[in-house]
Amino acid sequence: MSIYAVTNPATGEVVREYPTATEADVENALARASAAARDWGRTTEVADRVALLRRVAELHDERRDHLAEVIVEEMGKPMEEALGEVDFCVEIYRFYADNAESLLADEPVTVDGGEGTALVRRSPFGVLLGIMPWNFPYYQVARFAGPNLAIGNTIVLKHAPQCPMSATELQQIFLDAGFPEGAYVNIFATENQIAEMIADPRVAGVSLTGSERAGAAVAEVAGRNLKKIVLELGGSDPFILLSTDDLDATVEAAVAARMDNTGQACNAAKRFVVADELYDDFVGRFTDRLLANADGIAPLSSERAAETLQAQVDEAVAGGATLSSAGERRGAYFPPGVLTDIDRDSDTFHQELFGPVAMVFRVGSEQEAVEVANDTPFGLGSYVFTTDADQAARVADGLETGMVFVNGVGAEGAELPFGGVKRSGFGRELGRYGMDEFVNKKLIRTVR
């Protein structure tokens, strides 16, 4: 059986299989991408490339319903969220279509001594290898492909084995938009083939969104071969509640932050750190509201994912944690739950729970809230809720994360940089910072 297959998580049915790449397929992908990088990426104008990106945005919009249906079947995403993901992709491609020329413009540098001028010119790296996960099959590709195709880099894209149908749809969109053969190449490669591709001298850089294990493996091969990489890995984002003038609204925000993509988002709020005076009231309302999601909950991406989460929850309870749950797991369907009384020395405290289960912690001060929030190997995103603007600024400064959102959730945008620190990876995507990762910032110094 091919490792690339669509398995409907709601039913466990294998809907369709796709052939894994042969060695000839890998060589063909690299050869086409390399030729396109040389002949298209370095000879076209930015204006020509962004015109193609604008068409990619239009095609996402035109095929919106079908694209959403595909990922509902592939990985169980709720339909409303699937449509929202496609819409966000449209926003991303349009952002780069609108802004790439200014973001890639020559940057003058003031010369302090001597005659003449200096400038930094941004030019393409070449062929980039993208390794993408299953949880946001279109969005993850958009934030990697959008800026890099605008730059003139070409892309070989390896998607998650459970998302071959959406991967095929994306390949067709780039071709239909007018990108030449080789500018964007989908490849159903194995892990061993990916390692060989990273080492291939035709590949100039690698971007991976995925697990710590995958990130470490890619970084090891890339490091040995001196390749630039961007890694967006896991997260156990804290949601810090210190004060509020509307607890019900804050609870709604907390539930939305935990339940995004059925809890399967790297930057979802997973650990809720609550001031002592609000803790009991928050836990009661939050638990009621979270468990009320049980009736309409979507399946996790696979039964295996649900089994992994179950093992983590069982370990937490065996270690003394208290679980409030909406019921029992059924296949890939995992009931929402809230864990309290978790020992800070336990394994669970430092793990990422990838699904609709929240951990809640009581703290006695602002300082303790920051300490608990930072006591994790991860450092992707974070959320701070307080009515005190000065406190918000202090806490934001003290958090060891790549992103902080104050008094709001779901506030991401195509113009805002996305990325983390510590074991959540390094590098940035989206906005101007995402465009600056895989460019040659070439100094041109003219003396006279």
Coordinates of C-alpha atoms in Angstrom, one line a residue:
M1 CA 0.0 0.0 0.0
S2 CA 1.2 3.5 -0.8
I3 CA 2.1 5.7 2.2
Y4 CA 0.1 8.5 0.5
A5 CA -3.6 7.8 1.0
V6 CA -6.8 9.6 1.8
T7 CA -8.4 8.0 4.9
N8 CA -11.6 9.6 6.0
P9 CA -11.1 10.0 9.7
A10 CA -14.8 10.0 10.4
T11 CA -15.2 6.5 9.0
G12 CA -11.7 5.0 8.8
E13 CA -12.3 4.3 5.1
V14 CA -9.4 4.5 2.7
V15 CA -10.9 6.6 0.0
R16 CA -8.0 6.8 -2.5
E17 CA -4.3 5.9 -2.7
Y18 CA -1.6 7.8 -4.6
P19 CA 1.7 6.2 -5.9
T20 CA 4.8 7.1 -3.9
A21 CA 7.5 8.8 -5.9
T22 CA 10.1 6.7 -7.6
E23 CA 13.8 7.7 -7.8
A24 CA 13.1 8.8 -11.4
D25 CA 10.2 11.0 -10.1
V26 CA 12.5 12.6 -7.6
E27 CA 15.2 13.3 -10.2
N28 CA 12.6 14.7 -12.6
A29 CA 11.2 17.0 -9.9
L30 CA 14.6 18.4 -9.0
A31 CA 15.7 18.8 -12.6
R32 CA 12.5 20.7 -13.5
A33 CA 12.7 23.0 -10.4
S34 CA 16.3 23.7 -11.1
A35 CA 15.7 24.6 -14.7
A36 CA 12.8 26.8 -13.8
A37 CA 14.9 28.6 -11.1
R38 CA 17.5 29.3 -13.7
D39 CA 15.3 30.2 -16.7
W40 CA 12.2 31.6 -15.0
G41 CA 13.2 32.7 -11.5
R42 CA 16.1 34.8 -12.6
T43 CA 14.9 36.2 -15.8
T44 CA 11.3 37.4 -15.0
E45 CA 10.3 40.7 -13.3
V46 CA 8.6 40.8 -9.9
A47 CA 5.5 42.3 -11.6
D48 CA 5.2 39.2 -13.9
R49 CA 5.5 36.8 -11.0
V50 CA 3.0 38.5 -8.7
A51 CA 0.5 38.6 -11.6
L52 CA 0.6 34.8 -11.5
L53 CA 0.2 34.9 -7.7
R54 CA -2.9 37.0 -8.1
R55 CA -4.3 34.4 -10.3
V56 CA -3.5 31.7 -7.7
A57 CA -5.6 33.8 -5.3
E58 CA -8.5 34.0 -7.8
L59 CA -8.4 30.2 -8.4
H60 CA -8.6 29.5 -4.6
D61 CA -11.6 31.8 -4.5
E62 CA -13.2 30.2 -7.5
R63 CA -12.7 26.7 -6.3
R64 CA -13.4 27.5 -2.6
D65 CA -16.2 25.0 -2.0
H66 CA -14.4 22.1 -3.6
L67 CA -11.1 22.8 -1.9
A68 CA -12.9 22.9 1.4
E69 CA -14.7 19.6 0.8
V70 CA -11.3 18.0 0.0
I71 CA -9.8 18.7 3.4
V72 CA -13.0 17.9 5.3
E73 CA -12.6 14.4 3.8
E74 CA -8.8 14.2 4.2
M75 CA -8.3 15.3 7.8
G76 CA -11.7 15.9 9.3
K77 CA -11.6 19.7 9.4
P78 CA -15.0 21.2 10.1
M79 CA -16.5 22.7 6.9
E80 CA -16.7 26.3 8.2
E81 CA -13.1 26.2 9.2
A82 CA -12.1 24.6 5.9
L83 CA -13.8 27.4 4.1
G84 CA -12.0 29.9 6.4
E85 CA -8.7 28.3 5.6
V86 CA -9.2 28.7 1.9
D87 CA -10.2 32.4 2.4
F88 CA -7.0 33.0 4.5
C89 CA -4.9 31.6 1.6
V90 CA -6.6 34.1 -0.8
E91 CA -5.6 36.9 1.6
I92 CA -2.0 35.6 1.8
Y93 CA -1.5 35.4 -2.0
R94 CA -3.1 38.8 -2.5
F95 CA -0.9 40.3 0.2
Y96 CA 2.3 39.2 -1.7
A97 CA 0.8 40.1 -5.0
D98 CA 0.1 43.6 -3.7
N99 CA 3.3 44.1 -1.7
A100 CA 6.1 42.0 -3.2
E101 CA 7.5 44.7 -5.4
S102 CA 8.0 47.1 -2.5
L103 CA 9.3 44.4 -0.2
L104 CA 11.9 43.4 -2.8
A105 CA 12.9 46.9 -3.8
D106 CA 16.6 47.8 -3.6
E107 CA 17.5 49.1 -0.1
P108 CA 20.0 52.0 -0.1
V109 CA 22.8 51.9 2.5
T110 CA 24.4 55.1 3.7
V111 CA 28.1 55.0 3.2
D112 CA 30.0 56.6 6.1
G113 CA 33.4 56.8 4.5
G114 CA 34.7 57.1 1.0
E115 CA 33.0 57.9 -2.3
G116 CA 30.1 56.4 -4.1
T117 CA 27.0 54.5 -3.1
A118 CA 25.8 51.2 -1.7
L119 CA 22.6 49.2 -1.8
V120 CA 21.3 45.8 -0.9
R121 CA 19.5 44.0 -3.7
R122 CA 17.3 41.0 -2.9
S123 CA 17.6 38.1 -5.4
P124 CA 16.4 34.5 -5.4
F125 CA 18.0 31.6 -3.6
G126 CA 17.0 29.0 -6.1
V127 CA 15.2 25.7 -5.5
L128 CA 13.5 25.4 -2.1
L129 CA 12.2 22.2 -0.6
G130 CA 9.0 22.5 1.4
I131 CA 7.9 19.8 3.9
M132 CA 4.3 20.5 5.1
P133 CA 1.9 19.0 7.7
W134 CA -1.6 17.7 7.5
N135 CA -3.4 20.2 9.9
F136 CA -3.7 23.1 7.5
P137 CA -3.1 21.6 4.1
Y138 CA -3.6 24.8 2.1
Y139 CA -2.6 27.6 4.5
Q140 CA 0.8 26.0 5.4
V141 CA 1.6 25.9 1.7
A142 CA 0.4 29.5 1.0
R143 CA 2.6 31.1 3.6
F144 CA 5.7 29.3 2.2
A145 CA 4.9 29.4 -1.5
G146 CA 3.4 32.9 -1.7
P147 CA 6.5 35.0 -0.8
N148 CA 9.0 32.6 -2.4
L149 CA 7.4 32.4 -5.8
A150 CA 7.2 36.2 -5.8
I151 CA 11.0 36.3 -5.1
G152 CA 11.6 33.9 -8.0
N153 CA 12.5 30.9 -6.0
T154 CA 11.1 27.6 -7.2
I155 CA 9.5 25.0 -5.0
V156 CA 9.4 21.3 -4.6
L157 CA 6.6 20.5 -2.2
K158 CA 6.3 17.3 -0.1
H159 CA 3.0 17.2 1.7
A160 CA 1.9 15.0 4.5
P161 CA 1.0 11.4 3.5
Q162 CA -2.6 11.9 4.5
C163 CA -3.1 14.9 2.3
P164 CA -2.3 13.8 -1.2
M165 CA -5.7 15.0 -2.6
S166 CA -5.2 18.6 -1.5
A167 CA -1.6 18.4 -2.6
T168 CA -2.8 17.4 -6.1
E169 CA -5.4 20.2 -6.2
L170 CA -2.7 22.8 -5.3
Q171 CA -0.3 21.5 -8.0
Q172 CA -3.1 22.0 -10.5
I173 CA -3.9 25.5 -9.3
F174 CA -0.3 26.7 -9.8
L175 CA -0.3 25.2 -13.3
D176 CA -3.7 26.7 -14.2
A177 CA -2.5 30.1 -12.9
G178 CA 0.2 30.1 -15.5
F179 CA 3.3 29.2 -13.5
P180 CA 5.8 27.3 -15.8
E181 CA 6.6 23.6 -15.3
G182 CA 9.1 23.4 -12.5
A183 CA 8.1 26.5 -10.6
Y184 CA 6.0 24.5 -8.2
V185 CA 6.4 20.7 -8.2
N186 CA 4.5 18.4 -5.9
I187 CA 6.3 15.2 -4.9
F188 CA 5.0 12.2 -3.0
A189 CA 8.4 11.4 -1.5
T190 CA 9.5 9.1 1.3
E191 CA 11.5 10.2 4.3
N192 CA 14.7 8.7 2.8
Q193 CA 14.1 10.5 -0.5
I194 CA 13.6 13.8 1.4
A195 CA 16.9 13.3 3.1
E196 CA 18.6 12.8 -0.3
M197 CA 16.8 15.8 -1.7
I198 CA 18.0 18.1 1.1
A199 CA 21.6 16.9 0.4
D200 CA 21.3 17.5 -3.3
P201 CA 23.3 20.5 -4.4
R202 CA 20.4 21.8 -6.5
V203 CA 18.3 22.5 -3.3
A204 CA 19.3 25.8 -1.8
G205 CA 17.0 25.8 1.3
V206 CA 14.4 23.9 3.2
S207 CA 11.3 24.9 5.1
L208 CA 9.5 22.5 7.4
T209 CA 6.3 22.8 9.4
G210 CA 5.9 19.7 11.6
S211 CA 6.9 17.9 14.7
E212 CA 10.1 18.3 16.8
R213 CA 11.2 14.9 15.6
A214 CA 10.9 15.8 12.0
G215 CA 12.4 19.2 12.6
A216 CA 15.5 17.7 14.3
A217 CA 15.9 15.2 11.5
V218 CA 15.7 17.8 8.8
A219 CA 18.0 20.2 10.7
E220 CA 20.6 17.5 11.0
V221 CA 20.8 16.7 7.3
A222 CA 20.5 20.4 6.3
G223 CA 23.3 21.3 8.8
R224 CA 25.7 18.6 7.4
N225 CA 25.0 20.0 3.9
L226 CA 25.1 23.7 4.8
K227 CA 21.5 24.5 3.8
K228 CA 19.5 27.4 5.1
I229 CA 16.3 26.2 6.9
V230 CA 13.2 27.6 8.5
L231 CA 11.4 25.4 11.1
E232 CA 7.9 25.9 12.5
L233 CA 7.5 23.1 15.0
G234 CA 5.2 22.4 18.0
G235 CA 3.7 24.7 20.6
S236 CA 2.1 24.7 24.0
D237 CA 0.9 28.2 24.0
P238 CA -0.2 29.8 27.3
F239 CA -3.4 31.7 27.7
I240 CA -2.8 34.0 30.6
L241 CA -5.8 35.6 32.4
L242 CA -5.0 38.2 35.0
S243 CA -8.1 40.4 35.0
T244 CA -11.2 41.0 33.0
D245 CA -14.3 43.2 32.9
D246 CA -16.3 40.5 31.0
L247 CA -15.5 37.0 32.1
D248 CA -18.1 35.4 29.8
A249 CA -16.4 37.1 26.7
T250 CA -13.0 36.0 27.9
V251 CA -14.2 32.4 28.3
E252 CA -15.6 32.5 24.8
A253 CA -12.2 33.6 23.6
A254 CA -10.5 30.9 25.6
V255 CA -12.7 28.2 24.1
A256 CA -12.1 29.5 20.6
A257 CA -8.4 29.6 21.2
R258 CA -8.4 26.0 22.4
M259 CA -10.9 24.5 19.8
D260 CA -9.4 25.9 16.6
N261 CA -9.1 23.0 14.1
T262 CA -10.5 20.7 16.8
G263 CA -7.5 21.7 19.0
Q264 CA -5.0 20.6 16.3
A265 CA -3.1 23.8 15.7
C266 CA 0.5 24.5 16.8
N267 CA -0.5 28.0 18.0
A268 CA -3.7 27.0 19.7
A269 CA -4.0 28.0 23.4
K270 CA -3.2 24.8 25.3
R271 CA -2.3 25.9 28.8
F272 CA -4.6 28.3 30.7
V273 CA -2.8 30.2 33.4
V274 CA -5.4 32.0 35.6
A275 CA -5.1 34.4 38.5
D276 CA -6.2 33.0 41.8
E277 CA -9.2 35.3 42.3
L278 CA -10.6 34.4 38.9
Y279 CA -9.6 30.7 38.8
D280 CA -12.7 29.0 40.3
D281 CA -15.2 31.0 38.3
F282 CA -13.2 30.7 35.1
V283 CA -12.7 26.9 35.4
G284 CA -16.5 26.4 36.0
R285 CA -17.6 28.5 33.0
F286 CA -14.8 27.3 30.7
T287 CA -15.4 23.7 31.5
D288 CA -19.1 24.0 30.8
R289 CA -18.6 25.9 27.6
L290 CA -15.8 23.6 26.3
L291 CA -17.7 20.4 27.1
A292 CA -20.8 21.8 25.3
N293 CA -18.9 21.5 22.1
A294 CA -19.0 17.7 22.3
D295 CA -22.2 17.2 20.2
G296 CA -20.9 18.8 17.1
I297 CA -17.2 18.0 17.4
A298 CA -15.3 16.9 14.3
P299 CA -13.0 13.9 14.4
L300 CA -9.3 14.3 14.9
S301 CA -7.1 13.8 11.8
S302 CA -6.8 10.0 12.4
E303 CA -7.6 7.3 15.0
R304 CA -3.9 7.2 15.7
A305 CA -3.9 10.9 16.7
A306 CA -6.8 10.2 19.0
E307 CA -5.0 7.2 20.6
T308 CA -1.9 9.4 21.2
L309 CA -3.9 12.1 22.9
Q310 CA -5.8 9.4 25.0
A311 CA -2.5 8.0 26.2
Q312 CA -1.3 11.5 27.3
V313 CA -4.6 12.2 29.2
D314 CA -4.5 8.8 30.9
E315 CA -1.0 9.5 32.0
A316 CA -2.0 12.8 33.4
V317 CA -4.8 11.3 35.4
A318 CA -2.7 8.5 36.7
G319 CA -0.3 11.2 37.9
G320 CA -2.9 12.9 40.0
A321 CA -4.6 15.3 37.5
T322 CA -8.3 15.8 37.5
L323 CA -10.2 15.3 34.2
S324 CA -13.6 16.8 33.4
S325 CA -14.6 15.2 30.1
A326 CA -17.6 15.2 27.8
G327 CA -17.5 11.4 27.4
E328 CA -15.4 8.6 25.9
R329 CA -13.3 8.4 22.8
R330 CA -14.9 6.8 19.7
G331 CA -12.3 6.0 17.0
A332 CA -11.0 9.4 15.8
Y333 CA -13.6 11.3 17.8
F334 CA -12.1 12.7 21.0
P335 CA -14.4 14.3 23.6
P336 CA -13.5 17.8 24.8
G337 CA -11.9 17.8 28.3
V338 CA -10.3 20.0 30.9
L339 CA -7.3 18.9 33.0
T340 CA -6.7 20.6 36.4
D341 CA -4.4 19.8 39.4
I342 CA -1.5 18.9 37.1
D343 CA 1.9 18.5 38.9
R344 CA 4.4 20.9 37.4
D345 CA 7.1 18.1 37.7
S346 CA 5.0 15.7 35.6
D347 CA 5.7 14.9 31.9
T348 CA 2.2 16.1 31.0
F349 CA 3.0 19.6 32.2
H350 CA 5.7 19.9 29.5
Q351 CA 3.9 18.2 26.7
E352 CA 1.8 19.5 23.8
L353 CA -1.7 18.1 23.8
F354 CA -2.8 18.1 20.2
G355 CA -6.6 17.9 20.4
P356 CA -9.6 19.4 22.3
V357 CA -8.1 19.0 25.8
A358 CA -7.1 22.0 27.9
M359 CA -4.8 22.3 30.9
V360 CA -5.6 24.9 33.5
F361 CA -3.3 26.3 36.2
R362 CA -3.9 28.6 39.2
V363 CA -1.3 31.3 39.9
G364 CA -1.0 33.9 42.7
S365 CA 0.7 36.7 40.9
E366 CA 1.8 38.2 37.6
Q367 CA 5.3 37.0 38.2
E368 CA 4.1 33.4 38.8
A369 CA 1.9 33.6 35.7
V370 CA 5.0 34.5 33.5
E371 CA 7.0 31.8 35.2
V372 CA 4.4 29.1 34.5
A373 CA 3.9 30.3 31.0
N374 CA 7.7 30.1 30.3
D375 CA 8.1 26.7 32.0
T376 CA 7.9 24.8 28.7
P377 CA 10.3 23.6 26.0
F378 CA 8.1 25.4 23.5
G379 CA 7.9 29.1 22.5
L380 CA 5.6 29.7 19.6
G381 CA 2.6 31.9 20.6
S382 CA 0.9 33.2 23.7
Y383 CA -2.2 35.1 24.8
V384 CA -2.5 37.7 27.5
F385 CA -5.9 38.9 28.9
T386 CA -5.8 41.8 31.3
T387 CA -7.6 45.2 31.8
D388 CA -4.2 46.8 32.8
A389 CA -2.3 48.1 29.7
D390 CA 0.9 48.5 31.6
Q391 CA 0.6 44.9 32.9
A392 CA 0.0 43.6 29.4
A393 CA 3.2 45.3 28.2
R394 CA 5.2 43.9 31.1
V395 CA 3.9 40.3 30.6
A396 CA 4.3 40.5 26.8
D397 CA 8.0 41.5 27.3
G398 CA 8.5 38.7 29.8
L399 CA 7.1 35.9 27.7
E400 CA 9.6 33.6 25.9
T401 CA 7.6 33.2 22.7
G402 CA 7.7 34.4 19.1
M403 CA 4.2 35.9 19.2
V404 CA 2.0 37.5 21.9
F405 CA -1.6 38.4 21.4
V406 CA -3.1 40.8 23.9
N407 CA -6.9 40.6 24.7
G408 CA -7.8 38.8 21.5
V409 CA -7.6 35.5 19.7
G410 CA -7.7 34.7 16.0
A411 CA -5.9 38.0 15.2
E412 CA -3.4 36.5 12.8
G413 CA -3.0 38.2 9.4
A414 CA -1.0 37.8 6.2
E415 CA 1.0 40.9 7.0
L416 CA 2.0 39.6 10.5
P417 CA 5.1 37.5 11.1
F418 CA 4.5 33.9 12.3
G419 CA 7.2 31.8 14.1
G420 CA 8.7 30.9 17.4
V421 CA 11.7 30.3 19.6
K422 CA 13.1 27.4 21.7
R423 CA 11.8 24.0 20.5
S424 CA 9.1 25.7 18.5
G425 CA 11.7 26.3 15.8
F426 CA 13.3 29.4 14.1
G427 CA 12.7 31.7 11.2
R428 CA 9.6 33.6 10.3
E429 CA 6.8 33.2 7.8
L430 CA 4.3 35.8 6.5
G431 CA 4.6 39.6 6.2
R432 CA 7.9 41.2 5.2
Y433 CA 9.8 38.9 7.5
G434 CA 8.6 35.8 5.7
M435 CA 9.8 37.3 2.4
D436 CA 13.3 37.9 3.8
E437 CA 14.1 34.3 4.8
F438 CA 15.1 32.8 1.4
V439 CA 16.7 35.8 -0.5
N440 CA 20.2 36.6 -1.2
K441 CA 20.7 40.1 0.3
K442 CA 23.4 41.1 -2.1
L443 CA 25.5 44.2 -1.3
I444 CA 26.3 46.3 -4.4
R445 CA 29.0 48.9 -3.5
T446 CA 29.8 51.4 -6.2
V447 CA 32.9 53.6 -5.5
R448 CA 32.7 55.8 -8.6

